């Protein structure tokens, strides 16, 4: 969930590495949808991850795993985190394009990894 929330939130679920090379499930119970539906909360997490704002403990952990999670398509994530990451990235791509673009510039400026997310998660425009 916490990842890439890259990308940002899903980024919330991607927290603390485990010795068995999985991220901790400590934050798997975070309500991602609540954050995505609250512009103020979403902005706070995005600004944290972009290093433009203050971070909560969850935000700091999320930020520390975003690049790895993005590059490995969340291979160290739990299933809850993986689904949360897809939810967050899909939301950013489809509804918060400015945030998404800022995150891409910071974490994948060569666009090596984000293309697959954009293809999979972009809503079809009618």
JSON list of C-alpha atoms in Angstrom, two decimals:
[
{"chain": "A", "resi": 1, "resn": "UNK", "atom": "CA", "xyz": [0.00, 0.00, 0.00]},
{"chain": "A", "resi": 2, "resn": "UNK", "atom": "CA", "xyz": [2.67, 2.36, 0.82]},
{"chain": "A", "resi": 3, "resn": "UNK", "atom": "CA", "xyz": [4.91, 2.67, -1.89]},
{"chain": "A", "resi": 4, "resn": "UNK", "atom": "CA", "xyz": [5.14, 4.30, -4.73]},
{"chain": "A", "resi": 5, "resn": "UNK", "atom": "CA", "xyz": [2.53, 6.24, -3.56]},
{"chain": "A", "resi": 6, "resn": "UNK", "atom": "CA", "xyz": [5.04, 6.93, -5.41]},
{"chain": "A", "resi": 7, "resn": "UNK", "atom": "CA", "xyz": [4.25, 7.27, -5.59]},
{"chain": "A", "resi": 8, "resn": "UNK", "atom": "CA", "xyz": [2.61, 8.27, -2.58]},
{"chain": "A", "resi": 9, "resn": "UNK", "atom": "CA", "xyz": [0.69, 6.41, -0.33]},
{"chain": "A", "resi": 10, "resn": "UNK", "atom": "CA", "xyz": [0.76, 3.24, -1.51]},
{"chain": "A", "resi": 11, "resn": "UNK", "atom": "CA", "xyz": [3.11, 4.29, -0.61]},
{"chain": "A", "resi": 12, "resn": "UNK", "atom": "CA", "xyz": [2.23, 4.37, 2.98]},
{"chain": "A", "resi": 13, "resn": "UNK", "atom": "CA", "xyz": [2.02, 0.66, 3.07]},
{"chain": "A", "resi": 14, "resn": "UNK", "atom": "CA", "xyz": [5.61, 0.32, 2.02]},
{"chain": "A", "resi": 15, "resn": "UNK", "atom": "CA", "xyz": [7.18, 0.73, 5.40]},
{"chain": "A", "resi": 16, "resn": "UNK", "atom": "CA", "xyz": [10.09, -0.75, 7.31]},
{"chain": "A", "resi": 17, "resn": "UNK", "atom": "CA", "xyz": [12.06, -3.50, 5.63]},
{"chain": "A", "resi": 18, "resn": "UNK", "atom": "CA", "xyz": [11.93, -6.99, 7.07]},
{"chain": "A", "resi": 19, "resn": "UNK", "atom": "CA", "xyz": [14.89, -9.32, 7.19]},
{"chain": "A", "resi": 20, "resn": "UNK", "atom": "CA", "xyz": [13.05, -11.67, 4.83]},
{"chain": "A", "resi": 21, "resn": "UNK", "atom": "CA", "xyz": [13.09, -8.80, 2.35]},
{"chain": "A", "resi": 22, "resn": "UNK", "atom": "CA", "xyz": [9.44, -7.82, 2.65]},
{"chain": "A", "resi": 23, "resn": "UNK", "atom": "CA", "xyz": [8.18, -4.46, 3.79]},
{"chain": "A", "resi": 24, "resn": "UNK", "atom": "CA", "xyz": [6.48, -4.45, 7.16]},
{"chain": "A", "resi": 25, "resn": "UNK", "atom": "CA", "xyz": [2.74, -4.94, 7.28]},
{"chain": "A", "resi": 26, "resn": "UNK", "atom": "CA", "xyz": [2.54, -2.54, 10.22]},
{"chain": "A", "resi": 27, "resn": "UNK", "atom": "CA", "xyz": [0.61, 0.02, 8.19]},
{"chain": "A", "resi": 28, "resn": "UNK", "atom": "CA", "xyz": [-1.52, -2.31, 6.08]},
{"chain": "A", "resi": 29, "resn": "UNK", "atom": "CA", "xyz": [-4.63, -1.15, 7.93]},
{"chain": "A", "resi": 30, "resn": "UNK", "atom": "CA", "xyz": [-4.32, 2.46, 6.76]},
{"chain": "A", "resi": 31, "resn": "UNK", "atom": "CA", "xyz": [-7.39, 3.59, 4.87]},
{"chain": "A", "resi": 32, "resn": "UNK", "atom": "CA", "xyz": [-5.91, 4.58, 1.51]},
{"chain": "A", "resi": 33, "resn": "UNK", "atom": "CA", "xyz": [-9.26, 5.63, 0.09]},
{"chain": "A", "resi": 34, "resn": "UNK", "atom": "CA", "xyz": [-9.75, 8.10, 2.94]},
{"chain": "A", "resi": 35, "resn": "UNK", "atom": "CA", "xyz": [-6.41, 9.74, 2.12]},
{"chain": "A", "resi": 36, "resn": "UNK", "atom": "CA", "xyz": [-7.14, 9.85, -1.61]},
{"chain": "A", "resi": 37, "resn": "UNK", "atom": "CA", "xyz": [-10.54, 11.43, -0.95]},
{"chain": "A", "resi": 38, "resn": "UNK", "atom": "CA", "xyz": [-9.07, 14.12, 1.30]},
{"chain": "A", "resi": 39, "resn": "UNK", "atom": "CA", "xyz": [-7.13, 16.69, -0.74]},
{"chain": "A", "resi": 40, "resn": "UNK", "atom": "CA", "xyz": [-5.40, 18.08, 2.36]},
{"chain": "A", "resi": 41, "resn": "UNK", "atom": "CA", "xyz": [-4.13, 14.67, 3.51]},
{"chain": "A", "resi": 42, "resn": "UNK", "atom": "CA", "xyz": [-3.11, 13.66, 0.01]},
{"chain": "A", "resi": 43, "resn": "UNK", "atom": "CA", "xyz": [-1.22, 16.91, -0.48]},
{"chain": "A", "resi": 44, "resn": "UNK", "atom": "CA", "xyz": [0.61, 16.43, 2.82]},
{"chain": "A", "resi": 45, "resn": "UNK", "atom": "CA", "xyz": [1.82, 12.96, 1.81]},
{"chain": "A", "resi": 46, "resn": "UNK", "atom": "CA", "xyz": [2.80, 14.08, -1.69]},
{"chain": "A", "resi": 47, "resn": "UNK", "atom": "CA", "xyz": [4.73, 17.08, -0.35]},
{"chain": "A", "resi": 48, "resn": "UNK", "atom": "CA", "xyz": [6.49, 14.83, 2.14]},
{"chain": "A", "resi": 49, "resn": "UNK", "atom": "CA", "xyz": [7.53, 12.37, -0.54]},
{"chain": "A", "resi": 50, "resn": "UNK", "atom": "CA", "xyz": [8.68, 15.25, -2.77]},
{"chain": "A", "resi": 51, "resn": "UNK", "atom": "CA", "xyz": [10.72, 16.62, 0.16]},
{"chain": "A", "resi": 52, "resn": "UNK", "atom": "CA", "xyz": [8.73, 19.85, 0.06]},
{"chain": "A", "resi": 53, "resn": "UNK", "atom": "CA", "xyz": [6.84, 19.40, 3.32]},
{"chain": "A", "resi": 54, "resn": "UNK", "atom": "CA", "xyz": [6.90, 17.81, 6.74]},
{"chain": "A", "resi": 55, "resn": "UNK", "atom": "CA", "xyz": [6.63, 14.05, 7.05]},
{"chain": "A", "resi": 56, "resn": "UNK", "atom": "CA", "xyz": [4.89, 11.80, 9.51]},
{"chain": "A", "resi": 57, "resn": "UNK", "atom": "CA", "xyz": [6.70, 8.61, 10.54]},
{"chain": "A", "resi": 58, "resn": "UNK", "atom": "CA", "xyz": [4.65, 6.75, 7.93]},
{"chain": "A", "resi": 59, "resn": "UNK", "atom": "CA", "xyz": [5.55, 9.34, 5.31]},
{"chain": "A", "resi": 60, "resn": "UNK", "atom": "CA", "xyz": [9.26, 9.05, 6.05]},
{"chain": "A", "resi": 61, "resn": "UNK", "atom": "CA", "xyz": [9.14, 5.28, 5.73]},
{"chain": "A", "resi": 62, "resn": "UNK", "atom": "CA", "xyz": [7.11, 5.50, 2.57]},
{"chain": "A", "resi": 63, "resn": "UNK", "atom": "CA", "xyz": [9.58, 7.93, 1.06]},
{"chain": "A", "resi": 64, "resn": "UNK", "atom": "CA", "xyz": [12.48, 5.63, 1.90]},
{"chain": "A", "resi": 65, "resn": "UNK", "atom": "CA", "xyz": [10.96, 2.74, -0.12]},
{"chain": "A", "resi": 66, "resn": "UNK", "atom": "CA", "xyz": [9.38, 4.47, -3.10]},
{"chain": "A", "resi": 67, "resn": "UNK", "atom": "CA", "xyz": [12.26, 4.14, -5.51]},
{"chain": "A", "resi": 68, "resn": "UNK", "atom": "CA", "xyz": [12.82, 0.47, -4.74]},
{"chain": "A", "resi": 69, "resn": "UNK", "atom": "CA", "xyz": [9.11, -0.34, -4.91]},
{"chain": "A", "resi": 70, "resn": "UNK", "atom": "CA", "xyz": [8.75, 1.51, -8.20]},
{"chain": "A", "resi": 71, "resn": "UNK", "atom": "CA", "xyz": [11.74, -0.22, -9.77]},
{"chain": "A", "resi": 72, "resn": "UNK", "atom": "CA", "xyz": [10.75, -3.71, -8.60]},
{"chain": "A", "resi": 73, "resn": "UNK", "atom": "CA", "xyz": [7.00, -3.29, -9.17]},
{"chain": "A", "resi": 74, "resn": "UNK", "atom": "CA", "xyz": [6.49, -3.64, -5.44]},
{"chain": "A", "resi": 75, "resn": "UNK", "atom": "CA", "xyz": [8.12, -7.07, -5.22]},
{"chain": "A", "resi": 76, "resn": "UNK", "atom": "CA", "xyz": [8.72, -6.66, -1.47]},
{"chain": "A", "resi": 77, "resn": "UNK", "atom": "CA", "xyz": [5.15, -5.56, -0.82]},
{"chain": "A", "resi": 78, "resn": "UNK", "atom": "CA", "xyz": [2.48, -7.60, 0.89]},
{"chain": "A", "resi": 79, "resn": "UNK", "atom": "CA", "xyz": [-0.63, -8.27, -1.18]},
{"chain": "A", "resi": 80, "resn": "UNK", "atom": "CA", "xyz": [-2.45, -5.47, 0.67]},
{"chain": "A", "resi": 81, "resn": "UNK", "atom": "CA", "xyz": [0.40, -3.08, -0.12]},
{"chain": "A", "resi": 82, "resn": "UNK", "atom": "CA", "xyz": [0.48, -4.12, -3.77]},
{"chain": "A", "resi": 83, "resn": "UNK", "atom": "CA", "xyz": [-3.24, -3.45, -4.19]},
{"chain": "A", "resi": 84, "resn": "UNK", "atom": "CA", "xyz": [-2.92, -0.18, -2.29]},
{"chain": "A", "resi": 85, "resn": "UNK", "atom": "CA", "xyz": [-0.03, 0.88, -4.46]},
{"chain": "A", "resi": 86, "resn": "UNK", "atom": "CA", "xyz": [-2.05, 0.24, -7.61]},
{"chain": "A", "resi": 87, "resn": "UNK", "atom": "CA", "xyz": [-4.97, 2.17, -6.16]},
{"chain": "A", "resi": 88, "resn": "UNK", "atom": "CA", "xyz": [-2.80, 5.16, -5.29]},
{"chain": "A", "resi": 89, "resn": "UNK", "atom": "CA", "xyz": [-0.87, 5.23, -8.54]},
{"chain": "A", "resi": 90, "resn": "UNK", "atom": "CA", "xyz": [-4.06, 4.83, -10.56]},
{"chain": "A", "resi": 91, "resn": "UNK", "atom": "CA", "xyz": [-5.63, 7.70, -8.65]},
{"chain": "A", "resi": 92, "resn": "UNK", "atom": "CA", "xyz": [-2.61, 9.94, -9.18]},
{"chain": "A", "resi": 93, "resn": "UNK", "atom": "CA", "xyz": [-2.38, 9.13, -12.89]},
{"chain": "A", "resi": 94, "resn": "UNK", "atom": "CA", "xyz": [-6.08, 9.68, -13.51]},
{"chain": "A", "resi": 95, "resn": "UNK", "atom": "CA", "xyz": [-7.03, 12.40, -11.04]},
{"chain": "A", "resi": 96, "resn": "UNK", "atom": "CA", "xyz": [-3.89, 14.14, -9.80]},
{"chain": "A", "resi": 97, "resn": "UNK", "atom": "CA", "xyz": [-1.76, 14.44, -12.90]},
{"chain": "A", "resi": 98, "resn": "UNK", "atom": "CA", "xyz": [0.32, 17.31, -11.53]},
{"chain": "A", "resi": 99, "resn": "UNK", "atom": "CA", "xyz": [1.28, 15.29, -8.45]},
{"chain": "A", "resi": 100, "resn": "UNK", "atom": "CA", "xyz": [2.00, 12.25, -10.61]},
{"chain": "A", "resi": 101, "resn": "UNK", "atom": "CA", "xyz": [4.26, 14.24, -12.93]},
{"chain": "A", "resi": 102, "resn": "UNK", "atom": "CA", "xyz": [6.18, 15.75, -10.01]},
{"chain": "A", "resi": 103, "resn": "UNK", "atom": "CA", "xyz": [6.71, 12.30, -8.52]},
{"chain": "A", "resi": 104, "resn": "UNK", "atom": "CA", "xyz": [7.87, 10.91, -11.85]},
{"chain": "A", "resi": 105, "resn": "UNK", "atom": "CA", "xyz": [10.40, 13.72, -12.25]},
{"chain": "A", "resi": 106, "resn": "UNK", "atom": "CA", "xyz": [11.78, 13.03, -8.79]},
{"chain": "A", "resi": 107, "resn": "UNK", "atom": "CA", "xyz": [11.77, 9.22, -8.73]},
{"chain": "A", "resi": 108, "resn": "UNK", "atom": "CA", "xyz": [11.96, 8.16, -12.38]},
{"chain": "A", "resi": 109, "resn": "UNK", "atom": "CA", "xyz": [13.14, 11.08, -14.53]},
{"chain": "A", "resi": 110, "resn": "UNK", "atom": "CA", "xyz": [14.15, 8.73, -17.35]},
{"chain": "A", "resi": 111, "resn": "UNK", "atom": "CA", "xyz": [10.68, 7.13, -17.24]},
{"chain": "A", "resi": 112, "resn": "UNK", "atom": "CA", "xyz": [12.11, 3.61, -17.15]},
{"chain": "A", "resi": 113, "resn": "UNK", "atom": "CA", "xyz": [9.53, 2.24, -14.72]},
{"chain": "A", "resi": 114, "resn": "UNK", "atom": "CA", "xyz": [6.44, 4.46, -14.74]},
{"chain": "A", "resi": 115, "resn": "UNK", "atom": "CA", "xyz": [5.42, 3.63, -18.30]},
{"chain": "A", "resi": 116, "resn": "UNK", "atom": "CA", "xyz": [4.16, 0.19, -17.26]},
{"chain": "A", "resi": 117, "resn": "UNK", "atom": "CA", "xyz": [2.02, 1.74, -14.51]},
{"chain": "A", "resi": 118, "resn": "UNK", "atom": "CA", "xyz": [0.61, 4.34, -16.86]},
{"chain": "A", "resi": 119, "resn": "UNK", "atom": "CA", "xyz": [-0.34, 1.71, -19.44]},
{"chain": "A", "resi": 120, "resn": "UNK", "atom": "CA", "xyz": [-1.95, -0.56, -16.88]},
{"chain": "A", "resi": 121, "resn": "UNK", "atom": "CA", "xyz": [-3.67, 2.01, -14.67]},
{"chain": "A", "resi": 122, "resn": "UNK", "atom": "CA", "xyz": [-4.72, 4.89, -16.92]},
{"chain": "A", "resi": 123, "resn": "UNK", "atom": "CA", "xyz": [-8.47, 5.08, -17.30]},
{"chain": "A", "resi": 124, "resn": "UNK", "atom": "CA", "xyz": [-9.77, 4.82, -20.81]},
{"chain": "A", "resi": 125, "resn": "UNK", "atom": "CA", "xyz": [-11.17, 8.20, -21.81]},
{"chain": "A", "resi": 126, "resn": "UNK", "atom": "CA", "xyz": [-14.46, 7.89, -23.64]}
]
